[in-house]
């Protein structure tokens, strides 16, 4: 009889415990869910912060891009201004330099040898005519060939083909190193190199002209271009000294005025 009463009691206890366990499990599950939701909210706040940071960075990138575009525009304007200044400088130099490319420089032309005058049949002295002072046929042919080669080289220069003009002018100087047009050829060869940015070779030609023909009409322009070539090579101190020497040696001339402008620009850090 006692055995039968004991069994229902155990059954009731077991049922009670089973009822308590699901409630505790449900309570823990709810706490976990709340914690999970709180974590999600925190993550969302972090995501919002990250999104705000991304938006700020995007705005900064847009601003930087605008700055870069402005700098690129300014650089293009500076390049164009530099090209315009070079063209203006070159044209001014060409206007003041004499003689022009197709003329014989007066201080470099050797006087033609006069043909001996044959004794006249009459006692009266014979007048010297233009025919009497004409060079020999060989000299005329030599001068004509030299001028043709020089004109061919300077034609390439006038056309803006500086690479070709440098090649032709160098070939001309190799063939006629002491010719009538050698000083002019040295100057324009230097100009050809200068126009292509080959400043060391340009400086060599201007220096050679100044050393061989210091009193030539193109000496002032050559000295100016030597200073500009030194500036192009980054030799600022030498360039300033050379430009100053242009001002001192050729006061009042166009090369001196140009040298003064460029010297002031260099001293100002330009």
GROMACS .gro file of C-alpha atoms in nm:
model
  270
    1UNK     CA    1   0.000   0.000   0.000
    2UNK     CA    2   0.281   0.246   0.083
    3UNK     CA    3   0.446   0.158  -0.244
    4UNK     CA    4   0.147   0.281  -0.441
    5UNK     CA    5   0.132   0.611  -0.246
    6UNK     CA    6   0.500   0.682  -0.302
    7UNK     CA    7   0.487   0.651  -0.678
    8UNK     CA    8   0.231   0.932  -0.741
    9UNK     CA    9   0.436   1.166  -0.523
   10UNK     CA   10   0.743   1.109  -0.731
   11UNK     CA   11   0.544   1.168  -1.041
   12UNK     CA   12   0.418   1.505  -0.912
   13UNK     CA   13   0.770   1.616  -0.820
   14UNK     CA   14   0.897   1.522  -1.162
   15UNK     CA   15   0.620   1.717  -1.330
   16UNK     CA   16   0.694   2.025  -1.117
   17UNK     CA   17   1.061   2.018  -1.203
   18UNK     CA   18   0.979   1.982  -1.571
   19UNK     CA   19   0.758   2.288  -1.550
   20UNK     CA   20   1.029   2.499  -1.385
   21UNK     CA   21   1.303   2.410  -1.635
   22UNK     CA   22   1.128   2.544  -1.949
   23UNK     CA   23   1.056   2.874  -1.769
   24UNK     CA   24   1.423   2.919  -1.680
   25UNK     CA   25   1.525   2.824  -2.031
   26UNK     CA   26   1.273   3.071  -2.173
   27UNK     CA   27   1.403   3.344  -1.939
   28UNK     CA   28   1.763   3.284  -2.053
   29UNK     CA   29   1.658   3.281  -2.413
   30UNK     CA   30   1.488   3.619  -2.371
   31UNK     CA   31   1.801   3.769  -2.211
   32UNK     CA   32   2.011   3.640  -2.496
   33UNK     CA   33   1.775   3.792  -2.743
   34UNK     CA   34   1.786   4.129  -2.568
   35UNK     CA   35   2.165   4.115  -2.566
   36UNK     CA   36   2.166   4.026  -2.932
   37UNK     CA   37   1.937   4.317  -3.013
   38UNK     CA   38   2.156   4.554  -2.812
   39UNK     CA   39   2.458   4.428  -3.004
   40UNK     CA   40   2.280   4.484  -3.331
   41UNK     CA   41   2.190   4.839  -3.230
   42UNK     CA   42   2.553   4.903  -3.137
   43UNK     CA   43   2.663   4.761  -3.469
   44UNK     CA   44   2.413   4.981  -3.649
   45UNK     CA   45   2.551   5.286  -3.468
   46UNK     CA   46   2.900   5.186  -3.574
   47UNK     CA   47   2.781   5.142  -3.929
   48UNK     CA   48   2.625   5.489  -3.923
   49UNK     CA   49   2.953   5.632  -3.796
   50UNK     CA   50   3.143   5.451  -4.068
   51UNK     CA   51   2.897   5.574  -4.327
   52UNK     CA   52   2.942   5.930  -4.207
   53UNK     CA   53   3.319   5.892  -4.226
   54UNK     CA   54   3.291   5.754  -4.578
   55UNK     CA   55   3.075   6.050  -4.680
   56UNK     CA   56   3.330   6.292  -4.534
   57UNK     CA   57   3.610   6.117  -4.722
   58UNK     CA   58   3.410   6.133  -5.043
   59UNK     CA   59   3.366   6.508  -4.997
   60UNK     CA   60   3.739   6.548  -4.937
   61UNK     CA   61   3.817   6.345  -5.250
   62UNK     CA   62   3.586   6.567  -5.454
   63UNK     CA   63   3.753   6.876  -5.313
   64UNK     CA   64   4.100   6.737  -5.385
   65UNK     CA   65   3.995   6.645  -5.737
   66UNK     CA   66   3.882   7.002  -5.794
   67UNK     CA   67   4.214   7.129  -5.663
   68UNK     CA   68   4.404   6.894  -5.894
   69UNK     CA   69   4.201   7.004  -6.193
   70UNK     CA   70   4.270   7.368  -6.107
   71UNK     CA   71   4.643   7.297  -6.074
   72UNK     CA   72   4.643   7.115  -6.406
   73UNK     CA   73   4.471   7.414  -6.566
   74UNK     CA   74   4.723   7.653  -6.411
   75UNK     CA   75   5.011   7.434  -6.529
   76UNK     CA   76   4.876   7.430  -6.884
   77UNK     CA   77   4.849   7.809  -6.876
   78UNK     CA   78   5.207   7.838  -6.749
   79UNK     CA   79   5.332   7.610  -7.026
   80UNK     CA   80   5.148   7.815  -7.287
   81UNK     CA   81   5.283   8.138  -7.140
   82UNK     CA   82   5.634   7.994  -7.147
   83UNK     CA   83   5.596   7.897  -7.512
   84UNK     CA   84   5.459   8.243  -7.595
   85UNK     CA   85   5.749   8.409  -7.414
   86UNK     CA   86   5.998   8.199  -7.604
   87UNK     CA   87   5.837   8.281  -7.938
   88UNK     CA   88   5.830   8.651  -7.847
   89UNK     CA   89   6.192   8.643  -7.731
   90UNK     CA   90   6.306   8.460  -8.041
   91UNK     CA   91   6.120   8.697  -8.273
   92UNK     CA   92   6.264   9.000  -8.095
   93UNK     CA   93   6.614   8.861  -8.123
   94UNK     CA   94   6.568   8.785  -8.490
   95UNK     CA   95   6.450   9.141  -8.554
   96UNK     CA   96   6.756   9.297  -8.393
   97UNK     CA   97   7.013   9.056  -8.528
   98UNK     CA   98   7.182   9.159  -8.848
   99UNK     CA   99   7.244   9.042  -9.106
  100UNK     CA  100   6.942   8.817  -9.166
  101UNK     CA  101   7.001   8.450  -9.242
  102UNK     CA  102   7.018   8.511  -9.617
  103UNK     CA  103   7.272   8.793  -9.595
  104UNK     CA  104   7.648   8.780  -9.555
  105UNK     CA  105   7.767   8.916  -9.217
  106UNK     CA  106   7.975   9.229  -9.288
  107UNK     CA  107   8.248   9.163  -9.032
  108UNK     CA  108   8.303   8.805  -9.137
  109UNK     CA  109   8.341   8.850  -9.512
  110UNK     CA  110   8.696   8.854  -9.636
  111UNK     CA  111   8.749   9.119  -9.903
  112UNK     CA  112   8.763   8.961 -10.248
  113UNK     CA  113   9.103   8.945 -10.406
  114UNK     CA  114   9.121   9.182 -10.699
  115UNK     CA  115   9.230   9.046 -11.032
  116UNK     CA  116   9.558   9.208 -11.138
  117UNK     CA  117   9.503   9.472 -11.401
  118UNK     CA  118   9.695   9.412 -11.720
  119UNK     CA  119   9.910   9.702 -11.841
  120UNK     CA  120   9.718   9.917 -12.081
  121UNK     CA  121   9.847   9.981 -12.428
  122UNK     CA  122   9.810  10.354 -12.371
  123UNK     CA  123  10.005  10.540 -12.107
  124UNK     CA  124   9.683  10.649 -11.935
  125UNK     CA  125   9.595  10.444 -11.624
  126UNK     CA  126   9.309  10.203 -11.664
  127UNK     CA  127   9.006  10.243 -11.434
  128UNK     CA  128   8.918   9.948 -11.212
  129UNK     CA  129   8.577   9.814 -11.303
  130UNK     CA  130   8.341   9.576 -11.119
  131UNK     CA  131   8.457   9.302 -11.353
  132UNK     CA  132   8.815   9.359 -11.248
  133UNK     CA  133   8.721   9.305 -10.878
  134UNK     CA  134   8.516   8.987 -10.933
  135UNK     CA  135   8.656   8.674 -10.756
  136UNK     CA  136   8.778   8.383 -10.957
  137UNK     CA  137   8.521   8.138 -11.091
  138UNK     CA  138   8.620   7.876 -10.834
  139UNK     CA  139   8.564   8.121 -10.548
  140UNK     CA  140   8.225   8.215 -10.689
  141UNK     CA  141   8.124   7.847 -10.708
  142UNK     CA  142   8.251   7.789 -10.353
  143UNK     CA  143   8.052   8.085 -10.220
  144UNK     CA  144   7.739   7.977 -10.407
  145UNK     CA  145   7.762   7.622 -10.272
  146UNK     CA  146   7.816   7.749  -9.919
  147UNK     CA  147   7.519   7.983  -9.941
  148UNK     CA  148   7.299   7.708 -10.082
  149UNK     CA  149   7.386   7.474  -9.796
  150UNK     CA  150   7.330   7.752  -9.543
  151UNK     CA  151   6.995   7.850  -9.694
  152UNK     CA  152   6.885   7.486  -9.689
  153UNK     CA  153   6.969   7.454  -9.319
  154UNK     CA  154   6.802   7.781  -9.217
  155UNK     CA  155   6.492   7.689  -9.418
  156UNK     CA  156   6.440   7.391  -9.186
  157UNK     CA  157   6.486   7.625  -8.890
  158UNK     CA  158   6.227   7.870  -9.021
  159UNK     CA  159   5.987   7.580  -9.075
  160UNK     CA  160   6.022   7.485  -8.707
  161UNK     CA  161   6.193   7.153  -8.777
  162UNK     CA  162   6.464   7.206  -8.517
  163UNK     CA  163   6.594   6.850  -8.525
  164UNK     CA  164   6.649   6.871  -8.901
  165UNK     CA  165   6.794   7.221  -8.883
  166UNK     CA  166   7.042   7.108  -8.615
  167UNK     CA  167   7.152   6.819  -8.834
  168UNK     CA  168   7.190   7.038  -9.144
  169UNK     CA  169   7.365   7.322  -8.963
  170UNK     CA  170   7.612   7.082  -8.804
  171UNK     CA  171   7.681   6.930  -9.146
  172UNK     CA  172   7.730   7.282  -9.283
  173UNK     CA  173   7.983   7.366  -9.011
  174UNK     CA  174   8.165   7.039  -9.071
  175UNK     CA  175   8.198   7.130  -9.438
  176UNK     CA  176   8.260   7.503  -9.396
  177UNK     CA  177   8.412   7.546  -9.046
  178UNK     CA  178   8.562   7.883  -9.135
  179UNK     CA  179   8.315   7.983  -9.401
  180UNK     CA  180   8.146   8.315  -9.450
  181UNK     CA  181   7.831   8.193  -9.279
  182UNK     CA  182   8.002   8.001  -8.997
  183UNK     CA  183   7.918   8.257  -8.723
  184UNK     CA  184   7.552   8.264  -8.825
  185UNK     CA  185   7.545   7.886  -8.849
  186UNK     CA  186   7.688   7.852  -8.497
  187UNK     CA  187   7.421   8.084  -8.361
  188UNK     CA  188   7.130   7.912  -8.535
  189UNK     CA  189   7.266   7.571  -8.442
  190UNK     CA  190   7.257   7.683  -8.080
  191UNK     CA  191   6.902   7.808  -8.131
  192UNK     CA  192   6.801   7.473  -8.276
  193UNK     CA  193   6.935   7.287  -7.974
  194UNK     CA  194   6.783   7.541  -7.736
  195UNK     CA  195   6.438   7.504  -7.895
  196UNK     CA  196   6.446   7.128  -7.834
  197UNK     CA  197   6.560   7.167  -7.472
  198UNK     CA  198   6.912   7.038  -7.537
  199UNK     CA  199   7.066   7.314  -7.326
  200UNK     CA  200   7.420   7.171  -7.292
  201UNK     CA  201   7.463   7.145  -7.670
  202UNK     CA  202   7.307   7.489  -7.716
  203UNK     CA  203   7.550   7.639  -7.465
  204UNK     CA  204   7.843   7.482  -7.651
  205UNK     CA  205   7.746   7.653  -7.978
  206UNK     CA  206   7.692   7.995  -7.819
  207UNK     CA  207   8.023   7.964  -7.634
  208UNK     CA  208   8.204   7.869  -7.955
  209UNK     CA  209   8.057   8.171  -8.133
  210UNK     CA  210   8.163   8.406  -7.854
  211UNK     CA  211   8.515   8.262  -7.846
  212UNK     CA  212   8.571   8.263  -8.222
  213UNK     CA  213   8.374   8.576  -8.319
  214UNK     CA  214   8.353   8.801  -8.010
  215UNK     CA  215   8.275   9.113  -8.216
  216UNK     CA  216   8.013   8.953  -8.439
  217UNK     CA  217   7.666   9.103  -8.464
  218UNK     CA  218   7.519   8.793  -8.302
  219UNK     CA  219   7.755   8.800  -8.003
  220UNK     CA  220   7.505   8.985  -7.783
  221UNK     CA  221   7.226   8.742  -7.866
  222UNK     CA  222   7.462   8.448  -7.821
  223UNK     CA  223   7.565   8.569  -7.475
  224UNK     CA  224   7.199   8.614  -7.379
  225UNK     CA  225   7.110   8.267  -7.503
  226UNK     CA  226   7.412   8.123  -7.321
  227UNK     CA  227   7.269   8.261  -6.996
  228UNK     CA  228   6.925   8.119  -7.074
  229UNK     CA  229   7.081   7.782  -7.157
  230UNK     CA  230   7.261   7.784  -6.823
  231UNK     CA  231   6.929   7.857  -6.655
  232UNK     CA  232   6.777   7.564  -6.843
  233UNK     CA  233   7.054   7.340  -6.707
  234UNK     CA  234   6.978   7.454  -6.353
  235UNK     CA  235   7.301   7.655  -6.325
  236UNK     CA  236   7.132   7.952  -6.162
  237UNK     CA  237   7.447   8.125  -6.034
  238UNK     CA  238   7.624   8.101  -6.369
  239UNK     CA  239   7.309   8.214  -6.552
  240UNK     CA  240   7.279   8.524  -6.333
  241UNK     CA  241   7.644   8.613  -6.394
  242UNK     CA  242   7.606   8.566  -6.771
  243UNK     CA  243   7.287   8.771  -6.791
  244UNK     CA  244   7.451   9.045  -6.588
  245UNK     CA  245   7.745   9.046  -6.831
  246UNK     CA  246   7.500   9.099  -7.119
  247UNK     CA  247   7.370   9.410  -6.943
  248UNK     CA  248   7.722   9.537  -6.875
  249UNK     CA  249   7.869   9.466  -7.219
  250UNK     CA  250   7.571   9.571  -7.434
  251UNK     CA  251   7.392   9.846  -7.238
  252UNK     CA  252   7.076   9.983  -7.396
  253UNK     CA  253   7.043   9.696  -7.643
  254UNK     CA  254   6.744   9.466  -7.674
  255UNK     CA  255   6.946   9.164  -7.551
  256UNK     CA  256   7.046   9.371  -7.247
  257UNK     CA  257   6.683   9.460  -7.174
  258UNK     CA  258   6.573   9.100  -7.210
  259UNK     CA  259   6.865   8.988  -6.992
  260UNK     CA  260   6.758   9.241  -6.729
  261UNK     CA  261   6.403   9.103  -6.724
  262UNK     CA  262   6.521   8.744  -6.694
  263UNK     CA  263   6.780   8.836  -6.431
  264UNK     CA  264   6.516   9.005  -6.216
  265UNK     CA  265   6.294   8.697  -6.254
  266UNK     CA  266   6.579   8.470  -6.144
  267UNK     CA  267   6.662   8.687  -5.846
  268UNK     CA  268   6.295   8.682  -5.746
  269UNK     CA  269   6.302   8.305  -5.756
  270UNK     CA  270   6.140   8.262  -6.098
   0.00000   0.00000   0.00000
